[in-house]
Amino acid sequence: MALTRGSIVEAGLRILDEDGLGELSMRRVADALGVQAGALYYHVPNKQSLLAAVADEILAGPPASPEPSSPIEDWLVEWSAGLRRRLLAHRDAAELVASTHALGLGAVDPCALGREWLEEDGTPEPAATMAALLHFVLGHVLEEQTQAQMHQLGVVPHFDAAAHERDFAWGLALFTAGVGGARRG
């Protein structure tokens, strides 16, 4: 297999899924690909670039339909649920995406389409609205993934995935009610 940026990102994603963010390093990726760590630097200049590329892979593709529902609040719910599914599909994904986003390293902007739709819809502060919604999704999934892992390790005696699903839905309902109120107000 030829060493490419894609193969490096794919190996990084496998390591993330199997062993977690703490184990995702240039050396581990190189070992997984059967090359020396230095060979990776032609395609990914440093570890932060690797982490950003893996985060971009997790975020790749629109998490909701490209056309906004009517009302736009329904589209925001669909967007949020899609992003949550993408994050839950990969171990430590919320932590990885949150840190990459905070440092401004990723190439994929998960909020771009939402800002565009909110602006067209006349929602005040579309950038701040999407940022707040992104933070809600990332924070919720980070807590959910942490509790699930702690439960698997026996640190937390109980983990209720259905309760997390309900809490997420309730939080989205509150958020979208606020968006609707801001548009009407």
JSON list of C-alpha atoms in Angstrom, two decimals:
[
{"chain": "A", "resi": 1, "resn": "MET", "atom": "CA", "xyz": [0.00, 0.00, 0.00]},
{"chain": "A", "resi": 2, "resn": "ALA", "atom": "CA", "xyz": [1.33, 3.41, -0.99]},
{"chain": "A", "resi": 3, "resn": "LEU", "atom": "CA", "xyz": [1.78, 5.90, 1.79]},
{"chain": "A", "resi": 4, "resn": "THR", "atom": "CA", "xyz": [-0.70, 8.74, 1.23]},
{"chain": "A", "resi": 5, "resn": "ARG", "atom": "CA", "xyz": [-2.37, 11.34, 3.39]},
{"chain": "A", "resi": 6, "resn": "GLY", "atom": "CA", "xyz": [-5.57, 9.28, 3.10]},
{"chain": "A", "resi": 7, "resn": "SER", "atom": "CA", "xyz": [-3.91, 6.09, 4.32]},
{"chain": "A", "resi": 8, "resn": "ILE", "atom": "CA", "xyz": [-2.34, 8.00, 7.22]},
{"chain": "A", "resi": 9, "resn": "VAL", "atom": "CA", "xyz": [-5.70, 9.50, 8.23]},
{"chain": "A", "resi": 10, "resn": "GLU", "atom": "CA", "xyz": [-7.38, 6.10, 7.91]},
{"chain": "A", "resi": 11, "resn": "ALA", "atom": "CA", "xyz": [-4.75, 4.51, 10.17]},
{"chain": "A", "resi": 12, "resn": "GLY", "atom": "CA", "xyz": [-5.15, 7.38, 12.65]},
{"chain": "A", "resi": 13, "resn": "LEU", "atom": "CA", "xyz": [-8.91, 6.89, 12.72]},
{"chain": "A", "resi": 14, "resn": "ARG", "atom": "CA", "xyz": [-8.46, 3.14, 13.37]},
{"chain": "A", "resi": 15, "resn": "ILE", "atom": "CA", "xyz": [-6.12, 3.87, 16.28]},
{"chain": "A", "resi": 16, "resn": "LEU", "atom": "CA", "xyz": [-8.58, 6.43, 17.67]},
{"chain": "A", "resi": 17, "resn": "ASP", "atom": "CA", "xyz": [-11.43, 3.92, 17.48]},
{"chain": "A", "resi": 18, "resn": "GLU", "atom": "CA", "xyz": [-9.46, 1.03, 18.96]},
{"chain": "A", "resi": 19, "resn": "ASP", "atom": "CA", "xyz": [-7.31, 2.71, 21.60]},
{"chain": "A", "resi": 20, "resn": "GLY", "atom": "CA", "xyz": [-8.52, 6.29, 22.07]},
{"chain": "A", "resi": 21, "resn": "LEU", "atom": "CA", "xyz": [-7.15, 9.77, 21.60]},
{"chain": "A", "resi": 22, "resn": "GLY", "atom": "CA", "xyz": [-4.38, 9.31, 24.16]},
{"chain": "A", "resi": 23, "resn": "GLU", "atom": "CA", "xyz": [-2.81, 6.61, 22.00]},
{"chain": "A", "resi": 24, "resn": "LEU", "atom": "CA", "xyz": [-3.03, 8.48, 18.69]},
{"chain": "A", "resi": 25, "resn": "SER", "atom": "CA", "xyz": [0.52, 9.49, 17.85]},
{"chain": "A", "resi": 26, "resn": "MET", "atom": "CA", "xyz": [2.72, 9.79, 14.79]},
{"chain": "A", "resi": 27, "resn": "ARG", "atom": "CA", "xyz": [4.73, 6.78, 15.95]},
{"chain": "A", "resi": 28, "resn": "ARG", "atom": "CA", "xyz": [1.62, 4.61, 16.40]},
{"chain": "A", "resi": 29, "resn": "VAL", "atom": "CA", "xyz": [0.34, 5.58, 12.94]},
{"chain": "A", "resi": 30, "resn": "ALA", "atom": "CA", "xyz": [3.73, 4.86, 11.40]},
{"chain": "A", "resi": 31, "resn": "ASP", "atom": "CA", "xyz": [3.89, 1.47, 13.14]},
{"chain": "A", "resi": 32, "resn": "ALA", "atom": "CA", "xyz": [0.39, 0.63, 11.91]},
{"chain": "A", "resi": 33, "resn": "LEU", "atom": "CA", "xyz": [1.46, 1.46, 8.35]},
{"chain": "A", "resi": 34, "resn": "GLY", "atom": "CA", "xyz": [4.81, -0.34, 8.62]},
{"chain": "A", "resi": 35, "resn": "VAL", "atom": "CA", "xyz": [6.93, 2.76, 8.02]},
{"chain": "A", "resi": 36, "resn": "GLN", "atom": "CA", "xyz": [9.24, 4.99, 10.03]},
{"chain": "A", "resi": 37, "resn": "ALA", "atom": "CA", "xyz": [7.57, 7.98, 11.69]},
{"chain": "A", "resi": 38, "resn": "GLY", "atom": "CA", "xyz": [9.65, 10.36, 9.56]},
{"chain": "A", "resi": 39, "resn": "ALA", "atom": "CA", "xyz": [7.93, 9.07, 6.42]},
{"chain": "A", "resi": 40, "resn": "LEU", "atom": "CA", "xyz": [4.64, 10.55, 7.61]},
{"chain": "A", "resi": 41, "resn": "TYR", "atom": "CA", "xyz": [5.94, 14.11, 7.75]},
{"chain": "A", "resi": 42, "resn": "TYR", "atom": "CA", "xyz": [5.83, 14.51, 3.98]},
{"chain": "A", "resi": 43, "resn": "HIS", "atom": "CA", "xyz": [2.05, 14.08, 4.13]},
{"chain": "A", "resi": 44, "resn": "VAL", "atom": "CA", "xyz": [1.25, 15.41, 7.63]},
{"chain": "A", "resi": 45, "resn": "PRO", "atom": "CA", "xyz": [3.74, 17.95, 9.00]},
{"chain": "A", "resi": 46, "resn": "ASN", "atom": "CA", "xyz": [3.10, 17.32, 12.71]},
{"chain": "A", "resi": 47, "resn": "LYS", "atom": "CA", "xyz": [0.83, 15.64, 15.23]},
{"chain": "A", "resi": 48, "resn": "GLN", "atom": "CA", "xyz": [-1.61, 18.55, 15.36]},
{"chain": "A", "resi": 49, "resn": "SER", "atom": "CA", "xyz": [-2.04, 18.30, 11.59]},
{"chain": "A", "resi": 50, "resn": "LEU", "atom": "CA", "xyz": [-2.69, 14.57, 11.96]},
{"chain": "A", "resi": 51, "resn": "LEU", "atom": "CA", "xyz": [-5.30, 15.19, 14.65]},
{"chain": "A", "resi": 52, "resn": "ALA", "atom": "CA", "xyz": [-6.95, 17.89, 12.53]},
{"chain": "A", "resi": 53, "resn": "ALA", "atom": "CA", "xyz": [-7.05, 15.58, 9.51]},
{"chain": "A", "resi": 54, "resn": "VAL", "atom": "CA", "xyz": [-8.66, 12.81, 11.58]},
{"chain": "A", "resi": 55, "resn": "ALA", "atom": "CA", "xyz": [-11.20, 15.31, 12.97]},
{"chain": "A", "resi": 56, "resn": "ASP", "atom": "CA", "xyz": [-11.96, 16.47, 9.42]},
{"chain": "A", "resi": 57, "resn": "GLU", "atom": "CA", "xyz": [-12.54, 12.86, 8.39]},
{"chain": "A", "resi": 58, "resn": "ILE", "atom": "CA", "xyz": [-15.04, 12.44, 11.21]},
{"chain": "A", "resi": 59, "resn": "LEU", "atom": "CA", "xyz": [-16.83, 15.63, 10.14]},
{"chain": "A", "resi": 60, "resn": "ALA", "atom": "CA", "xyz": [-16.64, 14.93, 6.39]},
{"chain": "A", "resi": 61, "resn": "GLY", "atom": "CA", "xyz": [-19.91, 15.23, 4.56]},
{"chain": "A", "resi": 62, "resn": "PRO", "atom": "CA", "xyz": [-22.96, 17.17, 5.62]},
{"chain": "A", "resi": 63, "resn": "PRO", "atom": "CA", "xyz": [-24.53, 15.90, 8.87]},
{"chain": "A", "resi": 64, "resn": "ALA", "atom": "CA", "xyz": [-27.95, 17.08, 7.67]},
{"chain": "A", "resi": 65, "resn": "SER", "atom": "CA", "xyz": [-29.74, 17.48, 4.38]},
{"chain": "A", "resi": 66, "resn": "PRO", "atom": "CA", "xyz": [-28.49, 20.42, 2.33]},
{"chain": "A", "resi": 67, "resn": "GLU", "atom": "CA", "xyz": [-31.99, 21.90, 2.06]},
{"chain": "A", "resi": 68, "resn": "PRO", "atom": "CA", "xyz": [-33.41, 23.48, 5.20]},
{"chain": "A", "resi": 69, "resn": "SER", "atom": "CA", "xyz": [-36.63, 22.10, 6.52]},
{"chain": "A", "resi": 70, "resn": "SER", "atom": "CA", "xyz": [-39.54, 24.36, 7.16]},
{"chain": "A", "resi": 71, "resn": "PRO", "atom": "CA", "xyz": [-39.25, 25.64, 9.83]},
{"chain": "A", "resi": 72, "resn": "ILE", "atom": "CA", "xyz": [-35.47, 25.97, 10.06]},
{"chain": "A", "resi": 73, "resn": "GLU", "atom": "CA", "xyz": [-35.58, 24.68, 13.63]},
{"chain": "A", "resi": 74, "resn": "ASP", "atom": "CA", "xyz": [-36.29, 21.20, 12.20]},
{"chain": "A", "resi": 75, "resn": "TRP", "atom": "CA", "xyz": [-33.16, 21.47, 10.06]},
{"chain": "A", "resi": 76, "resn": "LEU", "atom": "CA", "xyz": [-31.13, 22.45, 13.14]},
{"chain": "A", "resi": 77, "resn": "VAL", "atom": "CA", "xyz": [-32.40, 19.36, 14.97]},
{"chain": "A", "resi": 78, "resn": "GLU", "atom": "CA", "xyz": [-31.48, 17.17, 12.00]},
{"chain": "A", "resi": 79, "resn": "TRP", "atom": "CA", "xyz": [-28.04, 18.80, 11.76]},
{"chain": "A", "resi": 80, "resn": "SER", "atom": "CA", "xyz": [-27.38, 18.31, 15.47]},
{"chain": "A", "resi": 81, "resn": "ALA", "atom": "CA", "xyz": [-28.54, 14.70, 15.47]},
{"chain": "A", "resi": 82, "resn": "GLY", "atom": "CA", "xyz": [-26.38, 13.96, 12.43]},
{"chain": "A", "resi": 83, "resn": "LEU", "atom": "CA", "xyz": [-23.32, 15.51, 14.05]},
{"chain": "A", "resi": 84, "resn": "ARG", "atom": "CA", "xyz": [-23.99, 13.59, 17.25]},
{"chain": "A", "resi": 85, "resn": "ARG", "atom": "CA", "xyz": [-24.18, 10.31, 15.30]},
{"chain": "A", "resi": 86, "resn": "ARG", "atom": "CA", "xyz": [-20.87, 11.06, 13.57]},
{"chain": "A", "resi": 87, "resn": "LEU", "atom": "CA", "xyz": [-19.19, 11.82, 16.88]},
{"chain": "A", "resi": 88, "resn": "LEU", "atom": "CA", "xyz": [-20.61, 8.79, 18.68]},
{"chain": "A", "resi": 89, "resn": "ALA", "atom": "CA", "xyz": [-19.38, 6.54, 15.87]},
{"chain": "A", "resi": 90, "resn": "HIS", "atom": "CA", "xyz": [-15.76, 7.16, 16.92]},
{"chain": "A", "resi": 91, "resn": "ARG", "atom": "CA", "xyz": [-14.15, 6.85, 20.31]},
{"chain": "A", "resi": 92, "resn": "ASP", "atom": "CA", "xyz": [-13.10, 10.22, 21.80]},
{"chain": "A", "resi": 93, "resn": "ALA", "atom": "CA", "xyz": [-14.37, 12.01, 18.69]},
{"chain": "A", "resi": 94, "resn": "ALA", "atom": "CA", "xyz": [-16.04, 14.85, 20.60]},
{"chain": "A", "resi": 95, "resn": "GLU", "atom": "CA", "xyz": [-12.83, 15.61, 22.48]},
{"chain": "A", "resi": 96, "resn": "LEU", "atom": "CA", "xyz": [-10.78, 15.48, 19.28]},
{"chain": "A", "resi": 97, "resn": "VAL", "atom": "CA", "xyz": [-13.16, 17.65, 17.26]},
{"chain": "A", "resi": 98, "resn": "ALA", "atom": "CA", "xyz": [-13.60, 20.15, 20.10]},
{"chain": "A", "resi": 99, "resn": "SER", "atom": "CA", "xyz": [-9.85, 20.63, 20.57]},
{"chain": "A", "resi": 100, "resn": "THR", "atom": "CA", "xyz": [-9.20, 20.84, 16.84]},
{"chain": "A", "resi": 101, "resn": "HIS", "atom": "CA", "xyz": [-12.01, 23.38, 16.45]},
{"chain": "A", "resi": 102, "resn": "ALA", "atom": "CA", "xyz": [-10.81, 25.43, 19.43]},
{"chain": "A", "resi": 103, "resn": "LEU", "atom": "CA", "xyz": [-7.35, 25.68, 17.89]},
{"chain": "A", "resi": 104, "resn": "GLY", "atom": "CA", "xyz": [-8.71, 26.54, 14.45]},
{"chain": "A", "resi": 105, "resn": "LEU", "atom": "CA", "xyz": [-6.84, 23.65, 12.84]},
{"chain": "A", "resi": 106, "resn": "GLY", "atom": "CA", "xyz": [-9.51, 21.73, 10.95]},
{"chain": "A", "resi": 107, "resn": "ALA", "atom": "CA", "xyz": [-10.36, 22.37, 7.32]},
{"chain": "A", "resi": 108, "resn": "VAL", "atom": "CA", "xyz": [-13.98, 21.25, 7.71]},
{"chain": "A", "resi": 109, "resn": "ASP", "atom": "CA", "xyz": [-16.31, 23.86, 9.17]},
{"chain": "A", "resi": 110, "resn": "PRO", "atom": "CA", "xyz": [-19.34, 21.90, 10.39]},
{"chain": "A", "resi": 111, "resn": "CYS", "atom": "CA", "xyz": [-21.30, 25.13, 10.99]},
{"chain": "A", "resi": 112, "resn": "ALA", "atom": "CA", "xyz": [-20.85, 26.79, 7.58]},
{"chain": "A", "resi": 113, "resn": "LEU", "atom": "CA", "xyz": [-24.08, 25.60, 6.00]},
{"chain": "A", "resi": 114, "resn": "GLY", "atom": "CA", "xyz": [-26.08, 26.31, 9.15]},
{"chain": "A", "resi": 115, "resn": "ARG", "atom": "CA", "xyz": [-24.80, 29.88, 9.32]},
{"chain": "A", "resi": 116, "resn": "GLU", "atom": "CA", "xyz": [-25.80, 30.35, 5.70]},
{"chain": "A", "resi": 117, "resn": "TRP", "atom": "CA", "xyz": [-29.34, 28.99, 6.24]},
{"chain": "A", "resi": 118, "resn": "LEU", "atom": "CA", "xyz": [-29.86, 30.95, 9.44]},
{"chain": "A", "resi": 119, "resn": "GLU", "atom": "CA", "xyz": [-28.75, 34.16, 7.75]},
{"chain": "A", "resi": 120, "resn": "GLU", "atom": "CA", "xyz": [-31.11, 33.56, 4.82]},
{"chain": "A", "resi": 121, "resn": "ASP", "atom": "CA", "xyz": [-33.88, 32.76, 7.27]},
{"chain": "A", "resi": 122, "resn": "GLY", "atom": "CA", "xyz": [-33.38, 36.06, 9.10]},
{"chain": "A", "resi": 123, "resn": "THR", "atom": "CA", "xyz": [-32.24, 34.54, 12.39]},
{"chain": "A", "resi": 124, "resn": "PRO", "atom": "CA", "xyz": [-30.25, 37.09, 14.40]},
{"chain": "A", "resi": 125, "resn": "GLU", "atom": "CA", "xyz": [-26.59, 36.29, 15.02]},
{"chain": "A", "resi": 126, "resn": "PRO", "atom": "CA", "xyz": [-26.29, 33.19, 12.78]},
{"chain": "A", "resi": 127, "resn": "ALA", "atom": "CA", "xyz": [-22.60, 32.66, 13.59]},
{"chain": "A", "resi": 128, "resn": "ALA", "atom": "CA", "xyz": [-23.15, 32.84, 17.35]},
{"chain": "A", "resi": 129, "resn": "THR", "atom": "CA", "xyz": [-26.21, 30.61, 17.05]},
{"chain": "A", "resi": 130, "resn": "MET", "atom": "CA", "xyz": [-24.33, 27.88, 15.20]},
{"chain": "A", "resi": 131, "resn": "ALA", "atom": "CA", "xyz": [-21.35, 28.19, 17.55]},
{"chain": "A", "resi": 132, "resn": "ALA", "atom": "CA", "xyz": [-23.64, 27.72, 20.55]},
{"chain": "A", "resi": 133, "resn": "LEU", "atom": "CA", "xyz": [-25.31, 24.71, 18.94]},
{"chain": "A", "resi": 134, "resn": "LEU", "atom": "CA", "xyz": [-21.94, 23.17, 18.06]},
{"chain": "A", "resi": 135, "resn": "HIS", "atom": "CA", "xyz": [-20.79, 23.65, 21.67]},
{"chain": "A", "resi": 136, "resn": "PHE", "atom": "CA", "xyz": [-23.97, 22.02, 22.95]},
{"chain": "A", "resi": 137, "resn": "VAL", "atom": "CA", "xyz": [-23.49, 18.96, 20.70]},
{"chain": "A", "resi": 138, "resn": "LEU", "atom": "CA", "xyz": [-19.77, 18.63, 21.44]},
{"chain": "A", "resi": 139, "resn": "GLY", "atom": "CA", "xyz": [-20.26, 19.05, 25.19]},
{"chain": "A", "resi": 140, "resn": "HIS", "atom": "CA", "xyz": [-23.12, 16.61, 25.34]},
{"chain": "A", "resi": 141, "resn": "VAL", "atom": "CA", "xyz": [-21.29, 13.94, 23.34]},
{"chain": "A", "resi": 142, "resn": "LEU", "atom": "CA", "xyz": [-18.06, 14.48, 25.29]},
{"chain": "A", "resi": 143, "resn": "GLU", "atom": "CA", "xyz": [-19.89, 13.80, 28.54]},
{"chain": "A", "resi": 144, "resn": "GLU", "atom": "CA", "xyz": [-21.72, 10.83, 27.01]},
{"chain": "A", "resi": 145, "resn": "GLN", "atom": "CA", "xyz": [-18.53, 9.27, 25.64]},
{"chain": "A", "resi": 146, "resn": "THR", "atom": "CA", "xyz": [-16.65, 9.86, 28.89]},
{"chain": "A", "resi": 147, "resn": "GLN", "atom": "CA", "xyz": [-19.39, 8.25, 30.99]},
{"chain": "A", "resi": 148, "resn": "ALA", "atom": "CA", "xyz": [-19.66, 5.28, 28.63]},
{"chain": "A", "resi": 149, "resn": "GLN", "atom": "CA", "xyz": [-15.90, 4.70, 28.82]},
{"chain": "A", "resi": 150, "resn": "MET", "atom": "CA", "xyz": [-15.86, 5.08, 32.59]},
{"chain": "A", "resi": 151, "resn": "HIS", "atom": "CA", "xyz": [-18.69, 2.57, 32.80]},
{"chain": "A", "resi": 152, "resn": "GLN", "atom": "CA", "xyz": [-16.73, 0.10, 30.65]},
{"chain": "A", "resi": 153, "resn": "LEU", "atom": "CA", "xyz": [-13.78, 0.51, 33.02]},
{"chain": "A", "resi": 154, "resn": "GLY", "atom": "CA", "xyz": [-15.98, -0.06, 36.06]},
{"chain": "A", "resi": 155, "resn": "VAL", "atom": "CA", "xyz": [-15.46, 3.46, 37.41]},
{"chain": "A", "resi": 156, "resn": "VAL", "atom": "CA", "xyz": [-19.11, 4.45, 36.95]},
{"chain": "A", "resi": 157, "resn": "PRO", "atom": "CA", "xyz": [-21.65, 1.84, 38.04]},
{"chain": "A", "resi": 158, "resn": "HIS", "atom": "CA", "xyz": [-24.38, 2.75, 35.54]},
{"chain": "A", "resi": 159, "resn": "PHE", "atom": "CA", "xyz": [-24.59, 4.18, 32.05]},
{"chain": "A", "resi": 160, "resn": "ASP", "atom": "CA", "xyz": [-27.97, 4.89, 30.49]},
{"chain": "A", "resi": 161, "resn": "ALA", "atom": "CA", "xyz": [-27.69, 5.55, 26.74]},
{"chain": "A", "resi": 162, "resn": "ALA", "atom": "CA", "xyz": [-31.44, 6.10, 26.46]},
{"chain": "A", "resi": 163, "resn": "ALA", "atom": "CA", "xyz": [-31.29, 8.83, 29.12]},
{"chain": "A", "resi": 164, "resn": "HIS", "atom": "CA", "xyz": [-28.54, 10.56, 27.17]},
{"chain": "A", "resi": 165, "resn": "GLU", "atom": "CA", "xyz": [-30.69, 10.37, 24.05]},
{"chain": "A", "resi": 166, "resn": "ARG", "atom": "CA", "xyz": [-33.64, 11.92, 25.90]},
{"chain": "A", "resi": 167, "resn": "ASP", "atom": "CA", "xyz": [-31.48, 14.65, 27.46]},
{"chain": "A", "resi": 168, "resn": "PHE", "atom": "CA", "xyz": [-30.02, 15.48, 24.05]},
{"chain": "A", "resi": 169, "resn": "ALA", "atom": "CA", "xyz": [-33.47, 15.72, 22.48]},
{"chain": "A", "resi": 170, "resn": "TRP", "atom": "CA", "xyz": [-34.70, 17.93, 25.33]},
{"chain": "A", "resi": 171, "resn": "GLY", "atom": "CA", "xyz": [-31.68, 20.22, 25.06]},
{"chain": "A", "resi": 172, "resn": "LEU", "atom": "CA", "xyz": [-32.25, 20.54, 21.32]},
{"chain": "A", "resi": 173, "resn": "ALA", "atom": "CA", "xyz": [-35.90, 21.35, 21.88]},
{"chain": "A", "resi": 174, "resn": "LEU", "atom": "CA", "xyz": [-34.94, 24.14, 24.28]},
{"chain": "A", "resi": 175, "resn": "PHE", "atom": "CA", "xyz": [-32.30, 25.45, 21.90]},
{"chain": "A", "resi": 176, "resn": "THR", "atom": "CA", "xyz": [-34.54, 25.49, 18.86]},
{"chain": "A", "resi": 177, "resn": "ALA", "atom": "CA", "xyz": [-37.37, 27.11, 20.85]},
{"chain": "A", "resi": 178, "resn": "GLY", "atom": "CA", "xyz": [-34.91, 29.88, 21.67]},
{"chain": "A", "resi": 179, "resn": "VAL", "atom": "CA", "xyz": [-33.93, 30.23, 18.00]},
{"chain": "A", "resi": 180, "resn": "GLY", "atom": "CA", "xyz": [-37.59, 30.47, 17.05]},
{"chain": "A", "resi": 181, "resn": "GLY", "atom": "CA", "xyz": [-38.20, 33.07, 19.75]},
{"chain": "A", "resi": 182, "resn": "ALA", "atom": "CA", "xyz": [-35.21, 35.12, 18.61]},
{"chain": "A", "resi": 183, "resn": "ARG", "atom": "CA", "xyz": [-36.53, 35.16, 15.05]},
{"chain": "A", "resi": 184, "resn": "ARG", "atom": "CA", "xyz": [-39.98, 36.26, 16.16]},
{"chain": "A", "resi": 185, "resn": "GLY", "atom": "CA", "xyz": [-38.71, 38.74, 18.72]}
]
